[in-house]
Every structure is written in structure tokens, then in C-alpha cells.
Short mmCIF file of C-alpha atoms in Angstrom, two decimals:
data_model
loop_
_atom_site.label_atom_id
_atom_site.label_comp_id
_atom_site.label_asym_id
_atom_site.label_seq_id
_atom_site.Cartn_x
_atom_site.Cartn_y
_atom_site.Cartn_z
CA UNK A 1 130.42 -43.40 174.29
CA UNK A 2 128.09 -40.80 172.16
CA UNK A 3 126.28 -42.90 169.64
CA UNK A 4 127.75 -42.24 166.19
CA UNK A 5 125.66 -40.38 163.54
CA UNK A 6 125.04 -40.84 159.75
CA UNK A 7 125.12 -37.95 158.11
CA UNK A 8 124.88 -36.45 154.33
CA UNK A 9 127.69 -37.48 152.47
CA UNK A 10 128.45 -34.23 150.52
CA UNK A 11 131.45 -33.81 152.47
CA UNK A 12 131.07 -36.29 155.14
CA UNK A 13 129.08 -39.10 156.82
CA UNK A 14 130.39 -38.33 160.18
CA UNK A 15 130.13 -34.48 160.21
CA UNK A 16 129.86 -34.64 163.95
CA UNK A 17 133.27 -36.43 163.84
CA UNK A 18 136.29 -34.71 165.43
CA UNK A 19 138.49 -34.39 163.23
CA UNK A 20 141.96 -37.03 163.51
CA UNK A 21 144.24 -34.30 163.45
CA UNK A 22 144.16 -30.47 165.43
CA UNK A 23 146.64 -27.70 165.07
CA UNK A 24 148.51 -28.89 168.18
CA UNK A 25 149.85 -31.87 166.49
CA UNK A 26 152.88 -32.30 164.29
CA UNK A 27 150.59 -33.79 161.38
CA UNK A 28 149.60 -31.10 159.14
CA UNK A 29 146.36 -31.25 158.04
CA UNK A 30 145.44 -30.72 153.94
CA UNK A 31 142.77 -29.43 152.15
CA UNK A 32 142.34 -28.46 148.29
CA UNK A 33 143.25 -24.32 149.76
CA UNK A 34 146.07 -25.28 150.78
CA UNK A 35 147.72 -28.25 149.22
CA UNK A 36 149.09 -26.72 146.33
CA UNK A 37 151.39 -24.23 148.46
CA UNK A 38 151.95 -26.61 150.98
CA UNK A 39 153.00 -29.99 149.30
CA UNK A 40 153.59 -29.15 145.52
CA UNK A 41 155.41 -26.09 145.60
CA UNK A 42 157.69 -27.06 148.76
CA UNK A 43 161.20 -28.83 148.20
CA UNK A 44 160.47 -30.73 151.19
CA UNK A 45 159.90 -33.85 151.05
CA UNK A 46 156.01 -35.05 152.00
CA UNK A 47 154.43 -37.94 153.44
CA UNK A 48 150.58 -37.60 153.11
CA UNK A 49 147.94 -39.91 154.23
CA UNK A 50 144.47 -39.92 152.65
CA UNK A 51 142.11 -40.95 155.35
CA UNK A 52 138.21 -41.17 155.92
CA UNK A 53 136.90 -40.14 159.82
CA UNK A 54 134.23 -43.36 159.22
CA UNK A 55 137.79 -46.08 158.44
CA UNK A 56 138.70 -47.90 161.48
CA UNK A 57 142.07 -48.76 160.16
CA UNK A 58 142.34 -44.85 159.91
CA UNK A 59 141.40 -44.38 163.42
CA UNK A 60 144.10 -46.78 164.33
CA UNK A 61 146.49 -45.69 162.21
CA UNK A 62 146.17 -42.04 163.85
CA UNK A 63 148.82 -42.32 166.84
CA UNK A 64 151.48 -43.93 164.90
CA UNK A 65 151.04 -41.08 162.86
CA UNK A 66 151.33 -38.27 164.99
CA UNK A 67 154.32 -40.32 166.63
CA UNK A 68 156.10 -40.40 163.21
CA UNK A 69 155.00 -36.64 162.36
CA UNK A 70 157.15 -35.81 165.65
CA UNK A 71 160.06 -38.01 165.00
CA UNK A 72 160.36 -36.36 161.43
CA UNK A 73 160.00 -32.74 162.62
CA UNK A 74 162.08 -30.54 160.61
CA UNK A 75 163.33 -33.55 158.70
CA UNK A 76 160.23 -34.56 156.67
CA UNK A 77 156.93 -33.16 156.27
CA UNK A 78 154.19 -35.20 157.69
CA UNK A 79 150.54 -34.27 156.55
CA UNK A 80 146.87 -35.76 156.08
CA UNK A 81 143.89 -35.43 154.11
CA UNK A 82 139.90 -36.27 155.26
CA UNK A 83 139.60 -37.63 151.52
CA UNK A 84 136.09 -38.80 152.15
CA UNK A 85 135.32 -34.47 152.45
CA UNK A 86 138.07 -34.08 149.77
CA UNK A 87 137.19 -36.12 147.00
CA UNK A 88 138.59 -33.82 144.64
CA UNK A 89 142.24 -34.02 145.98
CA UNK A 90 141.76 -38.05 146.92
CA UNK A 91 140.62 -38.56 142.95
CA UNK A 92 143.40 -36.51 141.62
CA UNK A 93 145.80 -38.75 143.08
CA UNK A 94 144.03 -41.83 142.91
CA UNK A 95 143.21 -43.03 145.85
CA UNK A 96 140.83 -45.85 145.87
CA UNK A 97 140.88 -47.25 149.83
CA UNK A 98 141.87 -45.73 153.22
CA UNK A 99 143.96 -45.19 154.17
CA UNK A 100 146.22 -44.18 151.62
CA UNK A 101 149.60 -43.14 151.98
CA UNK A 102 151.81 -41.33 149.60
CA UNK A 103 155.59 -40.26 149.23
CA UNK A 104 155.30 -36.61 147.20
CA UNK A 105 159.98 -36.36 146.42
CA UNK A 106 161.40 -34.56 143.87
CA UNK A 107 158.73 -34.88 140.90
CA UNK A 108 155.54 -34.16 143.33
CA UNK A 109 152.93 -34.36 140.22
CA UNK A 110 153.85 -38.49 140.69
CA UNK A 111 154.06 -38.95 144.14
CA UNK A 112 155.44 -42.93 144.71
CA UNK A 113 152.84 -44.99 147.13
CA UNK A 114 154.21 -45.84 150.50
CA UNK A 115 154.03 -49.91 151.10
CA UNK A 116 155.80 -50.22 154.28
CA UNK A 117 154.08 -50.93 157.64
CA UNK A 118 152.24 -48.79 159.63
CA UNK A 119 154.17 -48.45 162.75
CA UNK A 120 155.64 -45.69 163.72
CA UNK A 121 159.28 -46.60 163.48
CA UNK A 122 158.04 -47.97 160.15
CA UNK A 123 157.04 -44.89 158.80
CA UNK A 124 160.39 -43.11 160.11
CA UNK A 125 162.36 -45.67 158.07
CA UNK A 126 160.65 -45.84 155.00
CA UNK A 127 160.45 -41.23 155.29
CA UNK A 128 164.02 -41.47 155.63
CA UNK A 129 164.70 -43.76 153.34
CA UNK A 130 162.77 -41.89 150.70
CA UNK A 131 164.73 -38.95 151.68
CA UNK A 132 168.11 -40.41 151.17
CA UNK A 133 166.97 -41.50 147.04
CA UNK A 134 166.01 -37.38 146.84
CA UNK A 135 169.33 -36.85 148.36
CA UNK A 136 171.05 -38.85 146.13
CA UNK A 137 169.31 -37.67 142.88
CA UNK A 138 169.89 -34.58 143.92
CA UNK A 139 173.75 -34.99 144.43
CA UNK A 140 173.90 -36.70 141.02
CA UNK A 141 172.22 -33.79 139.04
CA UNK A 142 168.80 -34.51 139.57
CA UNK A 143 165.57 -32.43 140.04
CA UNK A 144 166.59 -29.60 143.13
CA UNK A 145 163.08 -27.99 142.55
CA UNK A 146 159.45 -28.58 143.54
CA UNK A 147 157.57 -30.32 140.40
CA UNK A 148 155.34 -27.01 140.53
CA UNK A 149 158.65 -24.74 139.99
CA UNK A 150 159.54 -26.76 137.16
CA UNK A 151 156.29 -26.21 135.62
CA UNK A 152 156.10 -23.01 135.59
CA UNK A 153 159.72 -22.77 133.97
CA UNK A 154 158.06 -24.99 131.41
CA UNK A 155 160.12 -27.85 131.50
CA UNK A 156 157.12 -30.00 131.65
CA UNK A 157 155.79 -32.79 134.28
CA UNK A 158 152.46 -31.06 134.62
CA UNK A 159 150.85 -34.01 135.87
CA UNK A 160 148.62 -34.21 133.29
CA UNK A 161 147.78 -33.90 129.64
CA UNK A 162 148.04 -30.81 126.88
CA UNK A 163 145.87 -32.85 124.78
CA UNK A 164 142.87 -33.26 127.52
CA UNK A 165 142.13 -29.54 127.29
CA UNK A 166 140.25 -28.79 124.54
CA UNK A 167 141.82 -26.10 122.11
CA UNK A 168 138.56 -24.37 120.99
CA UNK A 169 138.30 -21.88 118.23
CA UNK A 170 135.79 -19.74 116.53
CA UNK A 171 135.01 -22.76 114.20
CA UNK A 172 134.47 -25.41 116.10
CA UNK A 173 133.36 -23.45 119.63
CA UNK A 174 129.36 -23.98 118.44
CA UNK A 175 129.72 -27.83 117.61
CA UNK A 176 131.96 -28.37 120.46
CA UNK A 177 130.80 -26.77 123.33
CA UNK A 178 126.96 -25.23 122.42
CA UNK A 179 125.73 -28.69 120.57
CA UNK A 180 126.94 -31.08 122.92
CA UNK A 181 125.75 -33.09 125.77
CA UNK A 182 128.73 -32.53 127.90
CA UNK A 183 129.04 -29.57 130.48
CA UNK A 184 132.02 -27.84 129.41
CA UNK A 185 134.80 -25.30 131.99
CA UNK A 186 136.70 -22.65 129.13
CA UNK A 187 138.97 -20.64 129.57
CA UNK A 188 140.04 -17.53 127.48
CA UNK A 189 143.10 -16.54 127.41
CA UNK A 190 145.53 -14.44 125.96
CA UNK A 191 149.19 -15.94 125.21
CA UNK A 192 151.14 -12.66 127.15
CA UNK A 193 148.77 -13.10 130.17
CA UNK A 194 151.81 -13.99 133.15
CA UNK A 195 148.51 -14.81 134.98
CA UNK A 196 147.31 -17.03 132.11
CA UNK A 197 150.66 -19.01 132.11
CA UNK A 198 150.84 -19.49 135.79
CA UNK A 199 146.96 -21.34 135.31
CA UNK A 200 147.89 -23.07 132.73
CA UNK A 201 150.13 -26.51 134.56
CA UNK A 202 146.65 -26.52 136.87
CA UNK A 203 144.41 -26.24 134.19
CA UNK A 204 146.09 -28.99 132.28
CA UNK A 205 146.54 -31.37 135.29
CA UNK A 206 142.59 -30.51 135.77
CA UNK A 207 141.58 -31.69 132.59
CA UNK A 208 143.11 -35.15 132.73
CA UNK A 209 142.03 -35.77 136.36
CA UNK A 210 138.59 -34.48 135.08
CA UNK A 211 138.24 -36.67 132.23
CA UNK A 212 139.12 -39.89 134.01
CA UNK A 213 137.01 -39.51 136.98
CA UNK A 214 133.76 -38.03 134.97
CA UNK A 215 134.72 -40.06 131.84
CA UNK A 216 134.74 -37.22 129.66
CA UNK A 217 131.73 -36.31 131.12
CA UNK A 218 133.24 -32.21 131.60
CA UNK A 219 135.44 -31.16 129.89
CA UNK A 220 137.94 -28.42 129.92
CA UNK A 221 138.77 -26.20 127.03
CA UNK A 222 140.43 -23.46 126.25
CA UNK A 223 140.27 -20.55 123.45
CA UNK A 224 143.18 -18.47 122.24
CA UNK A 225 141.25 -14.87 122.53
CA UNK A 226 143.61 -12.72 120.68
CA UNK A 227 142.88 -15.16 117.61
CA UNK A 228 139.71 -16.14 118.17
CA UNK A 229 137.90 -12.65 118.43
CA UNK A 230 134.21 -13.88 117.54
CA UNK A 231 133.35 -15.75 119.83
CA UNK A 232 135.25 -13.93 122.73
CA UNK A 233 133.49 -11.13 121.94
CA UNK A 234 129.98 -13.05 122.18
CA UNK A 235 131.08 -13.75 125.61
CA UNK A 236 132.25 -10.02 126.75
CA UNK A 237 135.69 -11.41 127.10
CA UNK A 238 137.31 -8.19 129.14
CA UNK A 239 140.22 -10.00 131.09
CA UNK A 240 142.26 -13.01 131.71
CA UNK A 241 142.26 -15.62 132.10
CA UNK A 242 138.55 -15.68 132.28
CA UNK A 243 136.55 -19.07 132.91
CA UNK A 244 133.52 -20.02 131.89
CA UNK A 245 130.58 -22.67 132.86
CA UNK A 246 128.83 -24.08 130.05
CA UNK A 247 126.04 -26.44 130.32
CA UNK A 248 123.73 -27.28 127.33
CA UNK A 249 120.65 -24.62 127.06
CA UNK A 250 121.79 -22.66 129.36
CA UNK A 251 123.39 -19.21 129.41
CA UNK A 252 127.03 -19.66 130.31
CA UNK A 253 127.98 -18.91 134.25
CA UNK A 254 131.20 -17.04 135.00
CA UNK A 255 133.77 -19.28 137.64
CA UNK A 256 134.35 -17.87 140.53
CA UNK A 257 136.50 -20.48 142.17
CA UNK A 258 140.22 -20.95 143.30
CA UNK A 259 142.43 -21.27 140.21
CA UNK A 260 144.32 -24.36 141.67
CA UNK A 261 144.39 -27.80 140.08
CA UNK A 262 142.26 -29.02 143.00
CA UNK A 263 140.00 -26.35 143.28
CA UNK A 264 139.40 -26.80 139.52
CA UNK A 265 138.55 -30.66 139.94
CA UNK A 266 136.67 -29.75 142.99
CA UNK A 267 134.28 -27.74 140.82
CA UNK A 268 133.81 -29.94 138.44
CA UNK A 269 133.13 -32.52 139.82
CA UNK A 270 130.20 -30.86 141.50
CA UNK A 271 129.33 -29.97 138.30
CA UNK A 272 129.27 -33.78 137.19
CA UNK A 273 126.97 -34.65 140.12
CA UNK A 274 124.55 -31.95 139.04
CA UNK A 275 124.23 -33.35 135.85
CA UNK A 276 124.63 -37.23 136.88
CA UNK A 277 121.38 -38.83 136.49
CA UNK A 278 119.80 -40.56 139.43
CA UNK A 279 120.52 -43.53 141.33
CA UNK A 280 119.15 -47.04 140.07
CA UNK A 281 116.61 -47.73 142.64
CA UNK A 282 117.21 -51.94 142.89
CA UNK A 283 114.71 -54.32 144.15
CA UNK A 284 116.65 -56.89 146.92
CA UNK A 285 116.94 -59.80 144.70
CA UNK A 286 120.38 -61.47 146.46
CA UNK A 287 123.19 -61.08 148.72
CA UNK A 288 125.33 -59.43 145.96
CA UNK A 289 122.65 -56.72 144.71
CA UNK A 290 122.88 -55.46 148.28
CA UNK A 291 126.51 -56.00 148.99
CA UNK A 292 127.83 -54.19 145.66
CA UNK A 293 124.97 -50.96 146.58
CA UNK A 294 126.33 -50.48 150.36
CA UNK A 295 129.54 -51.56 150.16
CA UNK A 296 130.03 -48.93 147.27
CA UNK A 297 127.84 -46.24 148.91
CA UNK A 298 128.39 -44.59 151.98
CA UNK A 299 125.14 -44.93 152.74
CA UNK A 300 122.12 -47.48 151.78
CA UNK A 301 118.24 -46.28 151.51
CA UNK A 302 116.25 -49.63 152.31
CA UNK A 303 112.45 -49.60 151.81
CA UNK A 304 110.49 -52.66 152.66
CA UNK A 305 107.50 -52.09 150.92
CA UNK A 306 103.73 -54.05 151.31
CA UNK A 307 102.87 -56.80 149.63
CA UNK A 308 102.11 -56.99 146.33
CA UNK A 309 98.54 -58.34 147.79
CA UNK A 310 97.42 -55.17 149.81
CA UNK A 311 98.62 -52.62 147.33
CA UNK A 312 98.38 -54.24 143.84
CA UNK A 313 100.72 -52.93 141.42
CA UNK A 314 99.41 -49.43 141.38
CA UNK A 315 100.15 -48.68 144.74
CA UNK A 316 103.65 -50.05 144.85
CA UNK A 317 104.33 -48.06 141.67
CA UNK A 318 103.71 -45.11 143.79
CA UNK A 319 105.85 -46.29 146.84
CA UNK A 320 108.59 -46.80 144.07
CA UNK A 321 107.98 -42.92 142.18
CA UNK A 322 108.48 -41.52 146.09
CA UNK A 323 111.78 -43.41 146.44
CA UNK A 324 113.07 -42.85 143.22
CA UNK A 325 112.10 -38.84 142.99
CA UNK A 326 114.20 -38.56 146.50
CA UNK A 327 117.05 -40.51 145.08
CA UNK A 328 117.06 -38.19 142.38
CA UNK A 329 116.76 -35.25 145.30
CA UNK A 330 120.13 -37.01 146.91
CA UNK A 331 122.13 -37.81 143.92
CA UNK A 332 125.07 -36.03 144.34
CA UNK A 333 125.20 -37.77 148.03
CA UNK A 334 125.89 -41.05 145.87
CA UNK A 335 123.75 -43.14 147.99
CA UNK A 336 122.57 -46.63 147.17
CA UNK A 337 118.81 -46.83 146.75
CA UNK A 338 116.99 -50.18 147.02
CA UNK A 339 113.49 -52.02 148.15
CA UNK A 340 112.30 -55.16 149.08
CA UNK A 341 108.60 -56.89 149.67
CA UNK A 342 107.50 -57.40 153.25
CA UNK A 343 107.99 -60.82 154.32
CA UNK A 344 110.58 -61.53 151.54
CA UNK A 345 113.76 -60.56 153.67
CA UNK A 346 112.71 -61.24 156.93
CA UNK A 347 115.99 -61.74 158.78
CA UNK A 348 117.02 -58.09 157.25
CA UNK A 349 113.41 -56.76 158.90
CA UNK A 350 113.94 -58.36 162.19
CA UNK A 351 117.17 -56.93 162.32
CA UNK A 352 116.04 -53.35 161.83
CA UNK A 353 112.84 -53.73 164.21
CA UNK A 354 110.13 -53.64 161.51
CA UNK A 355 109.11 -57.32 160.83
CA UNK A 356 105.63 -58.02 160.94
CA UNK A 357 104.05 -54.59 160.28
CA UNK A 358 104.47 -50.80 159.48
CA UNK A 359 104.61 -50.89 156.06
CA UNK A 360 105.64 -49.17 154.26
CA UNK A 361 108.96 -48.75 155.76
CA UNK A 362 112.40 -47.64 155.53
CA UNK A 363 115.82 -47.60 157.11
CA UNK A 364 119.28 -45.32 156.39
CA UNK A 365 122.11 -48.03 156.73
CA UNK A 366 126.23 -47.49 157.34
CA UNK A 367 126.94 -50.74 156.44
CA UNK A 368 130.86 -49.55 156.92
CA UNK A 369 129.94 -48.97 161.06
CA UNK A 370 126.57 -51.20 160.95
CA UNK A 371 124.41 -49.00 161.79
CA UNK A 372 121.08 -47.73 160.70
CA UNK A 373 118.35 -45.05 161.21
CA UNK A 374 114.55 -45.72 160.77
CA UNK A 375 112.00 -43.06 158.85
CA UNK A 376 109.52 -42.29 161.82
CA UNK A 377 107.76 -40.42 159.51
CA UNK A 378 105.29 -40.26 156.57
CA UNK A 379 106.51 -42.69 153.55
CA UNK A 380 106.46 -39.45 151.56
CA UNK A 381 108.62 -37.11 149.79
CA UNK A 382 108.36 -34.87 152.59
CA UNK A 383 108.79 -37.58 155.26
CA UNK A 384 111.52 -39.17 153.88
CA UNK A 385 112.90 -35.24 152.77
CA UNK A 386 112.86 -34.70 157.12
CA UNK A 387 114.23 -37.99 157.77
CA UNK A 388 117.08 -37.51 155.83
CA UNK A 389 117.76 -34.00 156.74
CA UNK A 390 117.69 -34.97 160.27
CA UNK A 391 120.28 -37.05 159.48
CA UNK A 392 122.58 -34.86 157.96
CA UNK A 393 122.49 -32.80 160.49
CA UNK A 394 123.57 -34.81 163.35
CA UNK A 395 119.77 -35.29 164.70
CA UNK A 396 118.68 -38.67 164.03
CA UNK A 397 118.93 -41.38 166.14
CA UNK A 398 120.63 -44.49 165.27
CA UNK A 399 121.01 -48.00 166.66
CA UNK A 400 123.53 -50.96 166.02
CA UNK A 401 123.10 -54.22 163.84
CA UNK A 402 122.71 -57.29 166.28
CA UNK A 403 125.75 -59.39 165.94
CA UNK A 404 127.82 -56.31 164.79
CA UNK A 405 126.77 -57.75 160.69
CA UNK A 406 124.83 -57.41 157.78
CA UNK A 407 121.76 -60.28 158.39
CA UNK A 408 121.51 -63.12 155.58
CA UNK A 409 120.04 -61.91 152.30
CA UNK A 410 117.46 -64.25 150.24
CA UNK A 411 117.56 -64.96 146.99
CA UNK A 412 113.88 -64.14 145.43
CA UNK A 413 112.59 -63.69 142.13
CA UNK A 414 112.19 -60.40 140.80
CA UNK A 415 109.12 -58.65 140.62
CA UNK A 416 107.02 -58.77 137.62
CA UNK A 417 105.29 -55.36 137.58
CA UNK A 418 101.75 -56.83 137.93
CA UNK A 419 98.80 -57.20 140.17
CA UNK A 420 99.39 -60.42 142.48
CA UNK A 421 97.84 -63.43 142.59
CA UNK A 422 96.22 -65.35 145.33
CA UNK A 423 97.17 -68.60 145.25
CA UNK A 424 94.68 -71.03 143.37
CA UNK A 425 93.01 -73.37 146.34
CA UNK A 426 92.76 -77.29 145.98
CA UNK A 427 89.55 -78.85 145.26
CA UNK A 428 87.96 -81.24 146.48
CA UNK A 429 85.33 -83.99 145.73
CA UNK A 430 82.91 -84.21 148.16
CA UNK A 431 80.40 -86.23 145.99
CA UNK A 432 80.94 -89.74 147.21
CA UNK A 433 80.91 -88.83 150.70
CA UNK A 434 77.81 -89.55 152.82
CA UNK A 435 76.80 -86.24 154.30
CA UNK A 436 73.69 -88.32 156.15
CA UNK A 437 75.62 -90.59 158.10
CA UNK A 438 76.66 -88.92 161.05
CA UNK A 439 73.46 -86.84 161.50
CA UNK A 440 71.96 -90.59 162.06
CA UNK A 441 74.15 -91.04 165.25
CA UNK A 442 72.24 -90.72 168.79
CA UNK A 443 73.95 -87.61 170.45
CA UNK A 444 75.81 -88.32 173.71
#
């Protein structure tokens, strides 16, 4: 079996990973170019599963899947999403574990979550069984229409908000956008525009999806530019709509991306990483500092650092500045960053081969598949810079946990910043003893 790579987790860990699904099978795969067109303007009904390639339930999920896909051919649609490379389209729907499954009917901006079990013949039954309800609604009056088509004739369900965009004017464009900490996406746009009124169900759905997943940290907006002239005109407004990227201190960038609702998030959510400051860097104080890090992060940076003894606290402050100015490098990867003292986790050293000496070190941990890679390397920025992007590019070597699990984590105290101390040695009275007395003995 080919030894399974970590990789950089912009779009995936496993970027080596065949994909679950190819063109030959009945399960059609999704991504944020073609969603839209595919799932919310169809009147078919959808069943969509949000995997990730590194989720063994996934993996075994996969030929129940392509066994239901087959059953429901021409009867229901039967698709799948690598959410782990699509975060934008996984986070617009909420999906918060994998896999995910989800029923898109008759209002497909709130698709209903599938709970039934994940056989094959289960799936079948609980498709058809959600296609006998859009039947029924249907016969009874009921939506006939994709949720898109009814957006666009603007009898609402846009999925999201009016009030999460931003209505931005000449008066309030400086204070709002210009003077504030947040990044900001605007569009101009002018109220005739048919291409204007066609963006603006995605650009609404955007903004709420946005705001909850950045928490308000981008924000969309949007500026009537037949009414607001000024400030259109500061921008060389010439067409519409026209979308514009505005950080703080920066001249404004034009958008040049896809004008779906998932493209939209896509961007700017990139744009949220870019900004996002950089990962805490956590000493290994307990089991639960390290289990909340890797079990949240796709991928855990451990350091085990010298004593405290050979480097004082100089040195390990610039261990610590070389960790923390590549965690910064990585952000937007979302890793977990975190160091320990030689000889304070041992068990977690003798697992990864480096007990005893080496230090500094450092390993790049899948907790998720339990394995790891080890820095070779320099413990520098360009060291660890190689180490990583060997890593991400299918290079690296790995190796597996023993035992298939995460070794025992100590409890320690945390470090206080300071030079260490040896420890103080007993003394010891040697007044009353009689140094003379065994130098008197005959010698055998």
C-alpha cells in the first residue's frame, strides 16, 4: 500500500489522494463552478454528500454511494463534494463533520439533512421518500420551481439576508468602509442593470454566509451608483455590477472572480485568512491543550525544544520567534502550532523517534490518520520553510504512530519565561567526622 502523505491544507491534506468519485460513476461530483447550475437551479431533486478524502467513514461510505447513485439514475440526482478542498460550499451549508449528507427539494437555499442509514438500500428509501413529500407539495400547489428560479422572480428565499449587505452611500462610504478594521467586498450597481439583479440573490446569500463564518470579519456592501455619484466616481465606476476589494490602507483591488454565491464566499474567505492573525503557538501543558490543537487542525506542528538548562531563556526565545514567524507564514493552512521541553513528554518523543537527543526538534502530525513527518533539516525558518514544502507537495516521508494512537500526554507546569535553575544540592556536615581514622589502618 503507498504510504499516505500530509500535505498543505489550502485545499487538501491528501493532495496525492484519488479522488472518491471519477466521471465513470453515477455520483456527480461538485465544486463551487458548478454547483449553482447543477443543484440550485435544477428541479431535480438532489442528494449531496459533503465528504473529506482524509475521513474513513467517507471512504466507507463511498460504494454504498455509487450503488445508490445507480439505483436512482434518472430518478434522483446523486452528487458529492471534497468539502475539506471546498470549504466555501461546506461552510455555506453548514457542515460541521463528514460526512455530511443533505436532501436539496423544492426550496434548495434550505436543503433538509439526511438522518437515515448509510446503506445503500437506505439511501434509495429515504431519496425516494423525499421525492414523494416534493411530489406531494407539488400536487397540492406547492413550489414547481428551483429555489434559484424563484429568486430571481423575486419572490424571496434567497438563502440569506438583505440586511447583511451593507447599503453604503456617499455619507457613510468613508466611516464605513475607509476607517474601519474590517476588509470590505462592494459592489456598485445600478437599479436597471438585468446583470445587477441576477447578482443580487448570490450576493445576499454571500453576505450572511460571510458574516457567520468570518464573524463580521468581511463584509459585503453595496452602493446604489446612480444616487451615489461621489464616491462612484472616486472609484472610476464605468459598468455593472462592478466589485470591489477593500482592505484598510490600501488602494482598493477590482474582483475578478465568479459571480456565484460560492465563488463569492470562496473569495472571501481567502480574504479572511489573509488578514487572520497567526496561530497561538501553545506550550504542551496537558492532554487537552494538545487534543483541542490537532483534533481541530488538520495538521499539528510539534517542536520539542532543549532544556531550559542548555539554552537559558534567550535561546529558547529564539527557537519560539522561528516557530511562531512560520506559523504566521502558514496561517491560512489553519494548522495547530505547539512546543514542548525535552524530557518533559517523553512517551510523545519516543513515539516520534527523537527521545534522548537532536534538539531542537520537530514533527508534522495527522493526528486524524496518525501519522507524522520529522524536520531533517535546520531548526530554521528556512529548514522548517523546506520541510513543510516538501510536504505539501507529496515529498516527505512519513511513518505511523506505534499502537495506531496518540501516546499519553503529561501534565507539567508552564514555563516561566526565565533562565533555569539548577537544583540547590544538600549539605552536609562533615565536622564531627574523624577524617584520621581510617588513614591509621595497616593496608592489606
Amino acid at each position: 500500500m503507498r504510504p499516505l502523505l500530509l500535505g498543505v491544507l489550502g485545499c487538501s491534506l491528501l493532495l496525492s489522494v484519488r479522488a472518491f468519485y471519477s466521471p465513470d460513476d453515477d455520483v456527480v461530483e461538485l465544486t463551487p463552478s458548478n454547483f449553482n447550475k447543477e443543484v440550485i437551479q435544477s428541479d431535480a431533486l438532489w442528494l449531496v454528500e459533503f465528504y473529506a478524502p482524509w475521513c474513513g467513514h467517507c471512504r466507507n461510505l463511498v460504494p454504498d454511494w455509487k450503488k445508490a447513485a445507480t439505483a436512482l439514475k434518472g430518478i434522483v440526482k446523486v452528487g458529492a463534494v471534497d468539502a475539506d478542498q471546498h470549504k466555501s460550499l461546506g461552510g455555506q451549508y453548514g457542515v460541521r463533520g463528514f460526512p455530511t449528507i443533505k436532501i436539496f427539494g423544492a426550496n434548495k437555499n434550505k436543503p433538509e439533512e439526511y438522518q437515515g442509514g448509510r446503506s445503500s438500500q437506505a439511501i434509495v428509501d429515504g431519496a425516494l421518500s423525499a421525492l414523494r413529500s416534493l411530489v406531494k407539495e407539488r400536487l397540492s400547489g406547492g413550489s414547481s420551481g428551483s429555489g434559484y428560479k424563484q429568486q430571481q422572480s423575486g419572490s424571496g428565499g434567497s438563502g440569506g439576508s438583505k440586511k447583511d449587505v451593507v447599503e453604503l452611500t456617499d455619507d457613510n462610504f468613508d466611516q464605513m468602509v475607509l476607517e474601519s478594521g474590517e476588509v470590505w467586498m462592494v459592489e456598485f450597481f445600478a437599479p436597471w442593470c438585468g446583470h445587477c439583479k441576477n447578482l443580487e440573490p448570490e450576493w445576499t446569500a454571500a453576505a450572511t454566509a460571510v458574516k457567520e463564518q468570518t464573524k463580521g470579519k468581511v463584509r459585503l456592501g453595496a452602493v446604489d451608483a446612480t444616487v451615489h455619484q461621489v464616491v462612484s466616481s472616486r472609484y472610476g465606476i464605468r459598468g455593472f455590477p462592478t466589485i470591489k476589494i477593500f482592505r484598510k490602507g490600501e488602494e482598493p483591488e477590482d474582483y475578478q472572480g465568479g459571480r456565484t454565491r460560492a465563488d463569492i464566499i470562496e473569495r472571501a474567505l481567502d480574504l479572511f485568512s489573509d488578514n487572520a492573525p497567526a496561530p497561538e503557538l501553545l506550550e504542551i501543558l496537558n492532554e487537552d491543550v494538545v487534543k483541542k490543537t490537532c483534533e481541530d487542525s488538520q495538521l499539528c506542528v510539534i517542536a520539542v525544544l532543549p532544556h531550559i538548562l542548555d539554552t537559558g531563556a534567550t535561546g529558547r526565545n529564539g527557537y519560539l520567534e522561528v516557530m511562531m514567524k512560520m506559523a504566521d507564514k502558514y496561517k491560512k493552512k489553519m494548522w495547530g502550532w505547539l512546543w514542548a521541553e525535552a524530557g518533559a513528554q517523553l512517551e510523545l518523543e519516543a513515539s516520534l523517534g527523537i527521545g534522548g537527543f537532536g534538539y531542537p526538534a520537530m514533527a508534522a502530525i495527522n493526528t486524524r490518520k496518525m501519522k507524522y513527518a520529522l524536520l531533517r533539516g535546520s531548526f530554521s525558518e528556512t529548514g522548517i520553510h523546506d520541510f513543510l514544502r516538501e510536504l505539501s507537495v507529496g515529498r516527505g516521508s512519513t511513518a505511523t504512530f506505534g499502537g495506531g494512537a496518540m501516546p499519553n500526554i503529561q501534565s507539567v507546569d508552564a514555563w516561566d519565561g526565565k533562565d533555569g535553575q539548577l537544583p540547590e544540592e544538600e549539605e552536609y556536615d562533615l565536622s564531627d567526622v574523624d577524617m584520621d581514622e581510617d588513614f591509621d589502618k595497616d593496608e592489606l
